Amino acid sequence: MMLEMEKDFESKLRLQNPNGVQRSKSIAFRAPQEQFTIHDFELGGIYGVGSYSKVVRAKKKDTGCVYALKIMDKKFITKENKSQYVKLERIVLDQLDHPGIIRLFFTFQDTYSLYMALESCEGGEIFDQIIRKGRLSEVETRFYAAEVIDALEYMHGLGLIHRDIKPENLLLTSDGHVKIADLGSVKPTKDSKITVVLPSSTSEKACTFVGTAAYIPPEVLNSSPPTFGIDLWALGCTLYQMLSGSSPFKDASEWLIFQRIIARDLKFPDYFSDAARDLIDKLLDIDPNKRLGAGPHGYAALKKHPFFKGIDWHNLRRAPTPKLAVESNSGEEGNSPDSSWNLTHVGDGPFQQVPAEKSGVTSSSEAHSHLSRLASIDSFDSKWQQFLDHGESIVMILNVKKIQKITNKKVQLILTDKPKLIYLDPSKQISKESIVWSDNLREISIQVASSSHFKICMPKKVLSFEDSKQRAWQWKKAIEELQNR
């Protein structure tokens, strides 16, 4: 059954004003619905992947304009009853107007997918800068945090809670300014100026769990209604991660992360300044109403904190920006419209692109980050050393899904320089099974089905994995490099 969402977007929608009086209003969208097709664009590297969407660099063939094209799977949206929230994201994006929030230019659709053409941020994610630099300086962190605060103050002033603030959702323009992205989890408050009233059959419960584990505040884990304090807690976690290189409550599984959050098991590195410690400590207050920025003095108190001394809040977008660290082995390939990738169920007919291994073009997954950086960011410090031999080092490590006939299971996949490949239950840290390469390294081969799916083929067994970070080609390249050394 075809999902005609875009027609609904142009229909009359019920809005609620601050006084709670519902009224019918026809919305004239700033970002129009166009009659484009996916064939009107040259597709480049993948920017990100969600539960029902991909965001890919797309260059309009006739104009040369570059967008971040969000491609959403209609079938999944219908099956998971996400229609109302896709509409809400579209409506909210269309009405927001702030230099610190990603802009929506237009939408279109076909049989399989909905498309949103968003502002392309060529500077990548703040998360990328943390990986490439190890950690950010206080000068860099102060600048980025100030721009995030400026955008959050605008959103909160409109009665919108973002609910998924994290370094991956903070994008950078080519000149280094911050844009908040991914408004798929946005929650309008009852006093919001642009609230869309969802039908009761799909309305979200007040305490629905939304967000990313390491940035979830304790009140959400305790099923309390959402408040602006959710974003302030996540801001505190993000500040900590920018300054240290890792999130404050990082652990080997979501369950362990949640236990640390509830206990507020928070430790500061020695190199944090007193001002940084104090700011993060006040943002990570257990009581959401006492977090800096949520009290009676609101954002004025947050902006006056000593950590932000020297920030000109009225001229943020005219201030000099931190120098961006560029991935040394990627050049321009990661953002090139010629970087190939497999796009399934897009368009009304077959969409043909030359596979990366035949085109001679380095895939966007391969160019995304260095293997050593990938290992250092996901290795959870020394927690996995017990599975390594003396002198053995981790080359790649990531949470992936092991694809099975009945259920898919999250596992920790570890590639070492022995070479050895192990997969573990990340919550129990017990080796269920390990793949150890012996004398004949050629007994193992890697087959890549797409940028997120790959198979490890052995004489008597084939294991299938899904990597949500779109690094299937990186796994193949890393394993083959070890085979050929």
PDB file of N, CA and C in Angstrom, residues 232-309:
ATOM      1  N   LEU A 232      19.745  19.845  28.010  1.00  0.00           N
ATOM      2  CA  LEU A 232      20.832  20.419  28.802  1.00  0.00           C
ATOM      3  C   LEU A 232      21.740  19.317  29.348  1.00  0.00           C
ATOM      4  N   TRP A 233      21.149  18.193  29.756  1.00  0.00           N
ATOM      5  CA  TRP A 233      21.949  17.043  30.194  1.00  0.00           C
ATOM      6  C   TRP A 233      22.816  16.548  29.030  1.00  0.00           C
ATOM      7  N   ALA A 234      22.200  16.393  27.865  1.00  0.00           N
ATOM      8  CA  ALA A 234      22.946  15.922  26.694  1.00  0.00           C
ATOM      9  C   ALA A 234      24.045  16.909  26.313  1.00  0.00           C
ATOM     10  N   LEU A 235      23.795  18.202  26.497  1.00  0.00           N
ATOM     11  CA  LEU A 235      24.817  19.220  26.249  1.00  0.00           C
ATOM     12  C   LEU A 235      26.006  19.003  27.179  1.00  0.00           C
ATOM     13  N   GLY A 236      25.724  18.712  28.453  1.00  0.00           N
ATOM     14  CA  GLY A 236      26.796  18.438  29.409  1.00  0.00           C
ATOM     15  C   GLY A 236      27.621  17.232  29.006  1.00  0.00           C
ATOM     16  N   CYS A 237      26.945  16.164  28.561  1.00  0.00           N
ATOM     17  CA  CYS A 237      27.646  14.962  28.085  1.00  0.00           C
ATOM     18  C   CYS A 237      28.498  15.273  26.857  1.00  0.00           C
ATOM     19  N   THR A 238      27.956  16.107  25.980  1.00  0.00           N
ATOM     20  CA  THR A 238      28.670  16.469  24.753  1.00  0.00           C
ATOM     21  C   THR A 238      29.899  17.318  25.057  1.00  0.00           C
ATOM     22  N   LEU A 239      29.770  18.252  25.988  1.00  0.00           N
ATOM     23  CA  LEU A 239      30.920  19.049  26.412  1.00  0.00           C
ATOM     24  C   LEU A 239      32.028  18.154  26.957  1.00  0.00           C
ATOM     25  N   TYR A 240      31.642  17.203  27.785  1.00  0.00           N
ATOM     26  CA  TYR A 240      32.600  16.263  28.362  1.00  0.00           C
ATOM     27  C   TYR A 240      33.313  15.488  27.245  1.00  0.00           C
ATOM     28  N   GLN A 241      32.534  15.042  26.254  1.00  0.00           N
ATOM     29  CA  GLN A 241      33.116  14.247  25.170  1.00  0.00           C
ATOM     30  C   GLN A 241      34.045  15.086  24.294  1.00  0.00           C
ATOM     31  N   MET A 242      33.680  16.324  24.045  1.00  0.00           N
ATOM     32  CA  MET A 242      34.556  17.194  23.260  1.00  0.00           C
ATOM     33  C   MET A 242      35.896  17.393  23.964  1.00  0.00           C
ATOM     34  N   LEU A 243      35.855  17.577  25.270  1.00  0.00           N
ATOM     35  CA  LEU A 243      37.069  17.887  26.027  1.00  0.00           C
ATOM     36  C   LEU A 243      37.927  16.664  26.329  1.00  0.00           C
ATOM     37  N   SER A 244      37.302  15.476  26.392  1.00  0.00           N
ATOM     38  CA  SER A 244      38.040  14.275  26.806  1.00  0.00           C
ATOM     39  C   SER A 244      38.227  13.245  25.702  1.00  0.00           C
ATOM     40  N   GLY A 245      37.347  13.281  24.686  1.00  0.00           N
ATOM     41  CA  GLY A 245      37.403  12.278  23.638  1.00  0.00           C
ATOM     42  C   GLY A 245      36.463  11.119  23.837  1.00  0.00           C
ATOM     43  N   SER A 246      35.794  11.044  24.986  1.00  0.00           N
ATOM     44  CA  SER A 246      34.822   9.971  25.224  1.00  0.00           C
ATOM     45  C   SER A 246      33.682  10.503  26.077  1.00  0.00           C
ATOM     46  N   SER A 247      32.528   9.834  25.998  1.00  0.00           N
ATOM     47  CA  SER A 247      31.365  10.297  26.757  1.00  0.00           C
ATOM     48  C   SER A 247      31.542   9.969  28.239  1.00  0.00           C
ATOM     49  N   PRO A 248      30.923  10.742  29.129  1.00  0.00           N
ATOM     50  CA  PRO A 248      31.187  10.592  30.574  1.00  0.00           C
ATOM     51  C   PRO A 248      30.708   9.273  31.166  1.00  0.00           C
ATOM     52  N   PHE A 249      29.703   8.644  30.557  1.00  0.00           N
ATOM     53  CA  PHE A 249      29.139   7.420  31.134  1.00  0.00           C
ATOM     54  C   PHE A 249      29.388   6.207  30.244  1.00  0.00           C
ATOM     55  N   LYS A 250      30.412   6.265  29.410  1.00  0.00           N
ATOM     56  CA  LYS A 250      30.696   5.185  28.469  1.00  0.00           C
ATOM     57  C   LYS A 250      30.990   3.877  29.190  1.00  0.00           C
ATOM     58  N   ASP A 251      30.409   2.809  28.672  1.00  0.00           N
ATOM     59  CA  ASP A 251      30.669   1.489  29.222  1.00  0.00           C
ATOM     60  C   ASP A 251      30.428   0.451  28.137  1.00  0.00           C
ATOM     61  N   ALA A 252      30.531  -0.826  28.505  1.00  0.00           N
ATOM     62  CA  ALA A 252      30.531  -1.900  27.514  1.00  0.00           C
ATOM     63  C   ALA A 252      29.154  -2.288  27.007  1.00  0.00           C
ATOM     64  N   SER A 253      28.087  -1.814  27.620  1.00  0.00           N
ATOM     65  CA  SER A 253      26.735  -2.140  27.160  1.00  0.00           C
ATOM     66  C   SER A 253      25.788  -1.033  27.578  1.00  0.00           C
ATOM     67  N   GLU A 254      24.623  -0.985  26.945  1.00  0.00           N
ATOM     68  CA  GLU A 254      23.634   0.027  27.311  1.00  0.00           C
ATOM     69  C   GLU A 254      23.218  -0.132  28.768  1.00  0.00           C
ATOM     70  N   TRP A 255      23.043  -1.370  29.216  1.00  0.00           N
ATOM     71  CA  TRP A 255      22.607  -1.594  30.599  1.00  0.00           C
ATOM     72  C   TRP A 255      23.619  -1.010  31.577  1.00  0.00           C
ATOM     73  N   LEU A 256      24.913  -1.252  31.339  1.00  0.00           N
ATOM     74  CA  LEU A 256      25.940  -0.710  32.218  1.00  0.00           C
ATOM     75  C   LEU A 256      25.995   0.812  32.150  1.00  0.00           C
ATOM     76  N   ILE A 257      25.785   1.346  30.946  1.00  0.00           N
ATOM     77  CA  ILE A 257      25.736   2.804  30.795  1.00  0.00           C
ATOM     78  C   ILE A 257      24.610   3.381  31.652  1.00  0.00           C
ATOM     79  N   PHE A 258      23.432   2.767  31.580  1.00  0.00           N
ATOM     80  CA  PHE A 258      22.283   3.258  32.339  1.00  0.00           C
ATOM     81  C   PHE A 258      22.534   3.195  33.846  1.00  0.00           C
ATOM     82  N   GLN A 259      23.214   2.147  34.294  1.00  0.00           N
ATOM     83  CA  GLN A 259      23.522   2.060  35.727  1.00  0.00           C
ATOM     84  C   GLN A 259      24.437   3.191  36.158  1.00  0.00           C
ATOM     85  N   ARG A 260      25.392   3.526  35.323  1.00  0.00           N
ATOM     86  CA  ARG A 260      26.296   4.632  35.646  1.00  0.00           C
ATOM     87  C   ARG A 260      25.564   5.964  35.645  1.00  0.00           C
ATOM     88  N   ILE A 261      24.620   6.144  34.707  1.00  0.00           N
ATOM     89  CA  ILE A 261      23.847   7.389  34.648  1.00  0.00           C
ATOM     90  C   ILE A 261      22.985   7.541  35.895  1.00  0.00           C
ATOM     91  N   ILE A 262      22.271   6.490  36.260  1.00  0.00           N
ATOM     92  CA  ILE A 262      21.393   6.543  37.438  1.00  0.00           C
ATOM     93  C   ILE A 262      22.196   6.832  38.701  1.00  0.00           C
ATOM     94  N   ALA A 263      23.388   6.231  38.799  1.00  0.00           N
ATOM     95  CA  ALA A 263      24.241   6.453  39.968  1.00  0.00           C
ATOM     96  C   ALA A 263      25.028   7.755  39.875  1.00  0.00           C
ATOM     97  N   ARG A 264      24.928   8.408  38.713  1.00  0.00           N
ATOM     98  CA  ARG A 264      25.729   9.606  38.399  1.00  0.00           C
ATOM     99  C   ARG A 264      27.205   9.334  38.697  1.00  0.00           C
ATOM    100  N   ASP A 265      27.677   8.234  38.138  1.00  0.00           N
ATOM    101  CA  ASP A 265      29.071   7.822  38.286  1.00  0.00           C
ATOM    102  C   ASP A 265      29.912   8.655  37.332  1.00  0.00           C
ATOM    103  N   LEU A 266      30.320   9.829  37.793  1.00  0.00           N
ATOM    104  CA  LEU A 266      30.965  10.825  36.948  1.00  0.00           C
ATOM    105  C   LEU A 266      32.357  11.135  37.467  1.00  0.00           C
ATOM    106  N   LYS A 267      33.354  10.949  36.632  1.00  0.00           N
ATOM    107  CA  LYS A 267      34.737  11.241  36.999  1.00  0.00           C
ATOM    108  C   LYS A 267      35.340  12.180  35.956  1.00  0.00           C
ATOM    109  N   PHE A 268      36.058  13.191  36.428  1.00  0.00           N
ATOM    110  CA  PHE A 268      36.658  14.174  35.530  1.00  0.00           C
ATOM    111  C   PHE A 268      38.150  13.904  35.353  1.00  0.00           C
ATOM    112  N   PRO A 269      38.656  13.993  34.132  1.00  0.00           N
ATOM    113  CA  PRO A 269      40.111  13.911  33.928  1.00  0.00           C
ATOM    114  C   PRO A 269      40.821  15.070  34.621  1.00  0.00           C
ATOM    115  N   ASP A 270      42.061  14.847  34.988  1.00  0.00           N
ATOM    116  CA  ASP A 270      42.824  15.867  35.712  1.00  0.00           C
ATOM    117  C   ASP A 270      43.018  17.142  34.908  1.00  0.00           C
ATOM    118  N   TYR A 271      43.040  17.007  33.570  1.00  0.00           N
ATOM    119  CA  TYR A 271      43.346  18.181  32.740  1.00  0.00           C
ATOM    120  C   TYR A 271      42.137  19.090  32.507  1.00  0.00           C
ATOM    121  N   PHE A 272      40.950  18.726  32.986  1.00  0.00           N
ATOM    122  CA  PHE A 272      39.792  19.625  32.883  1.00  0.00           C
ATOM    123  C   PHE A 272      40.027  20.845  33.770  1.00  0.00           C
ATOM    124  N   SER A 273      39.732  22.022  33.241  1.00  0.00           N
ATOM    125  CA  SER A 273      39.854  23.234  34.054  1.00  0.00           C
ATOM    126  C   SER A 273      38.732  23.282  35.086  1.00  0.00           C
ATOM    127  N   ASP A 274      38.905  24.119  36.086  1.00  0.00           N
ATOM    128  CA  ASP A 274      37.874  24.263  37.115  1.00  0.00           C
ATOM    129  C   ASP A 274      36.565  24.747  36.503  1.00  0.00           C
ATOM    130  N   ALA A 275      36.656  25.669  35.538  1.00  0.00           N
ATOM    131  CA  ALA A 275      35.448  26.199  34.904  1.00  0.00           C
ATOM    132  C   ALA A 275      34.718  25.111  34.119  1.00  0.00           C
ATOM    133  N   ALA A 276      35.472  24.270  33.409  1.00  0.00           N
ATOM    134  CA  ALA A 276      34.856  23.189  32.645  1.00  0.00           C
ATOM    135  C   ALA A 276      34.187  22.180  33.566  1.00  0.00           C
ATOM    136  N   ARG A 277      34.863  21.806  34.634  1.00  0.00           N
ATOM    137  CA  ARG A 277      34.289  20.863  35.602  1.00  0.00           C
ATOM    138  C   ARG A 277      32.990  21.411  36.187  1.00  0.00           C
ATOM    139  N   ASP A 278      33.019  22.692  36.557  1.00  0.00           N
ATOM    140  CA  ASP A 278      31.857  23.288  37.198  1.00  0.00           C
ATOM    141  C   ASP A 278      30.675  23.360  36.234  1.00  0.00           C
ATOM    142  N   LEU A 279      30.936  23.734  34.990  1.00  0.00           N
ATOM    143  CA  LEU A 279      29.862  23.833  34.002  1.00  0.00           C
ATOM    144  C   LEU A 279      29.234  22.467  33.742  1.00  0.00           C
ATOM    145  N   ILE A 280      30.059  21.469  33.498  1.00  0.00           N
ATOM    146  CA  ILE A 280      29.531  20.130  33.222  1.00  0.00           C
ATOM    147  C   ILE A 280      28.804  19.580  34.441  1.00  0.00           C
ATOM    148  N   ASP A 281      29.363  19.820  35.617  1.00  0.00           N
ATOM    149  CA  ASP A 281      28.727  19.356  36.854  1.00  0.00           C
ATOM    150  C   ASP A 281      27.335  19.954  37.017  1.00  0.00           C
ATOM    151  N   LYS A 282      27.176  21.221  36.654  1.00  0.00           N
ATOM    152  CA  LYS A 282      25.876  21.886  36.806  1.00  0.00           C
ATOM    153  C   LYS A 282      24.894  21.502  35.695  1.00  0.00           C
ATOM    154  N   LEU A 283      25.400  21.113  34.529  1.00  0.00           N
ATOM    155  CA  LEU A 283      24.520  20.639  33.465  1.00  0.00           C
ATOM    156  C   LEU A 283      24.066  19.198  33.732  1.00  0.00           C
ATOM    157  N   LEU A 284      24.911  18.431  34.421  1.00  0.00           N
ATOM    158  CA  LEU A 284      24.592  17.035  34.727  1.00  0.00           C
ATOM    159  C   LEU A 284      24.031  16.889  36.137  1.00  0.00           C
ATOM    160  N   ASP A 285      23.201  17.833  36.527  1.00  0.00           N
ATOM    161  CA  ASP A 285      22.488  17.743  37.811  1.00  0.00           C
ATOM    162  C   ASP A 285      21.383  16.700  37.687  1.00  0.00           C
ATOM    163  N   ILE A 286      21.225  15.871  38.695  1.00  0.00           N
ATOM    164  CA  ILE A 286      20.189  14.834  38.686  1.00  0.00           C
ATOM    165  C   ILE A 286      18.798  15.439  38.547  1.00  0.00           C
ATOM    166  N   ASP A 287      18.590  16.615  39.154  1.00  0.00           N
ATOM    167  CA  ASP A 287      17.296  17.308  39.087  1.00  0.00           C
ATOM    168  C   ASP A 287      17.254  18.155  37.809  1.00  0.00           C
ATOM    169  N   PRO A 288      16.385  17.813  36.847  1.00  0.00           N
ATOM    170  CA  PRO A 288      16.356  18.562  35.574  1.00  0.00           C
ATOM    171  C   PRO A 288      16.021  20.030  35.750  1.00  0.00           C
ATOM    172  N   ASN A 289      15.305  20.386  36.814  1.00  0.00           N
ATOM    173  CA  ASN A 289      14.928  21.780  37.035  1.00  0.00           C
ATOM    174  C   ASN A 289      16.063  22.613  37.610  1.00  0.00           C
ATOM    175  N   LYS A 290      17.127  21.934  38.071  1.00  0.00           N
ATOM    176  CA  LYS A 290      18.259  22.649  38.646  1.00  0.00           C
ATOM    177  C   LYS A 290      19.440  22.738  37.681  1.00  0.00           C
ATOM    178  N   ARG A 291      19.313  22.138  36.528  1.00  0.00           N
ATOM    179  CA  ARG A 291      20.405  22.209  35.558  1.00  0.00           C
ATOM    180  C   ARG A 291      20.599  23.645  35.083  1.00  0.00           C
ATOM    181  N   LEU A 292      21.835  24.013  34.900  1.00  0.00           N
ATOM    182  CA  LEU A 292      22.138  25.360  34.457  1.00  0.00           C
ATOM    183  C   LEU A 292      21.484  25.605  33.098  1.00  0.00           C
ATOM    184  N   GLY A 293      20.656  26.635  33.032  1.00  0.00           N
ATOM    185  CA  GLY A 293      19.894  26.921  31.821  1.00  0.00           C
ATOM    186  C   GLY A 293      18.428  26.608  31.982  1.00  0.00           C
ATOM    187  N   ALA A 294      18.091  25.786  33.001  1.00  0.00           N
ATOM    188  CA  ALA A 294      16.691  25.408  33.225  1.00  0.00           C
ATOM    189  C   ALA A 294      16.098  26.082  34.452  1.00  0.00           C
ATOM    190  N   GLY A 295      16.916  26.779  35.226  1.00  0.00           N
ATOM    191  CA  GLY A 295      16.429  27.428  36.441  1.00  0.00           C
ATOM    192  C   GLY A 295      15.678  28.706  36.150  1.00  0.00           C
ATOM    193  N   PRO A 296      15.398  29.472  37.178  1.00  0.00           N
ATOM    194  CA  PRO A 296      14.605  30.701  37.004  1.00  0.00           C
ATOM    195  C   PRO A 296      15.265  31.738  36.098  1.00  0.00           C
ATOM    196  N   HIS A 297      16.585  31.704  35.997  1.00  0.00           N
ATOM    197  CA  HIS A 297      17.288  32.682  35.158  1.00  0.00           C
ATOM    198  C   HIS A 297      17.576  32.138  33.756  1.00  0.00           C
ATOM    199  N   GLY A 298      17.180  30.901  33.491  1.00  0.00           N
ATOM    200  CA  GLY A 298      17.245  30.327  32.158  1.00  0.00           C
ATOM    201  C   GLY A 298      18.619  30.398  31.509  1.00  0.00           C
ATOM    202  N   TYR A 299      18.592  30.677  30.210  1.00  0.00           N
ATOM    203  CA  TYR A 299      19.826  30.674  29.432  1.00  0.00           C
ATOM    204  C   TYR A 299      20.758  31.827  29.787  1.00  0.00           C
ATOM    205  N   ALA A 300      20.227  32.868  30.389  1.00  0.00           N
ATOM    206  CA  ALA A 300      21.079  33.994  30.796  1.00  0.00           C
ATOM    207  C   ALA A 300      22.135  33.520  31.791  1.00  0.00           C
ATOM    208  N   ALA A 301      21.727  32.660  32.728  1.00  0.00           N
ATOM    209  CA  ALA A 301      22.671  32.131  33.718  1.00  0.00           C
ATOM    210  C   ALA A 301      23.699  31.219  33.056  1.00  0.00           C
ATOM    211  N   LEU A 302      23.266  30.421  32.082  1.00  0.00           N
ATOM    212  CA  LEU A 302      24.178  29.524  31.381  1.00  0.00           C
ATOM    213  C   LEU A 302      25.229  30.313  30.602  1.00  0.00           C
ATOM    214  N   LYS A 303      24.800  31.366  29.937  1.00  0.00           N
ATOM    215  CA  LYS A 303      25.726  32.167  29.132  1.00  0.00           C
ATOM    216  C   LYS A 303      26.727  32.943  29.986  1.00  0.00           C
ATOM    217  N   LYS A 304      26.361  33.229  31.226  1.00  0.00           N
ATOM    218  CA  LYS A 304      27.243  33.997  32.105  1.00  0.00           C
ATOM    219  C   LYS A 304      28.250  33.119  32.847  1.00  0.00           C
ATOM    220  N   HIS A 305      28.180  31.817  32.631  1.00  0.00           N
ATOM    221  CA  HIS A 305      29.113  30.926  33.335  1.00  0.00           C
ATOM    222  C   HIS A 305      30.551  31.280  32.956  1.00  0.00           C
ATOM    223  N   PRO A 306      31.492  31.212  33.910  1.00  0.00           N
ATOM    224  CA  PRO A 306      32.893  31.578  33.641  1.00  0.00           C
ATOM    225  C   PRO A 306      33.533  30.833  32.468  1.00  0.00           C
ATOM    226  N   PHE A 307      33.044  29.623  32.148  1.00  0.00           N
ATOM    227  CA  PHE A 307      33.612  28.867  31.038  1.00  0.00           C
ATOM    228  C   PHE A 307      33.482  29.642  29.724  1.00  0.00           C
ATOM    229  N   PHE A 308      32.422  30.483  29.625  1.00  0.00           N
ATOM    230  CA  PHE A 308      32.155  31.203  28.385  1.00  0.00           C
ATOM    231  C   PHE A 308      32.687  32.637  28.403  1.00  0.00           C
ATOM    232  N   LYS A 309      33.614  32.897  29.294  1.00  0.00           N
ATOM    233  CA  LYS A 309      34.217  34.229  29.353  1.00  0.00           C
ATOM    234  C   LYS A 309      34.859  34.558  28.011  1.00  0.00           C
TER     235      LYS A 309
END
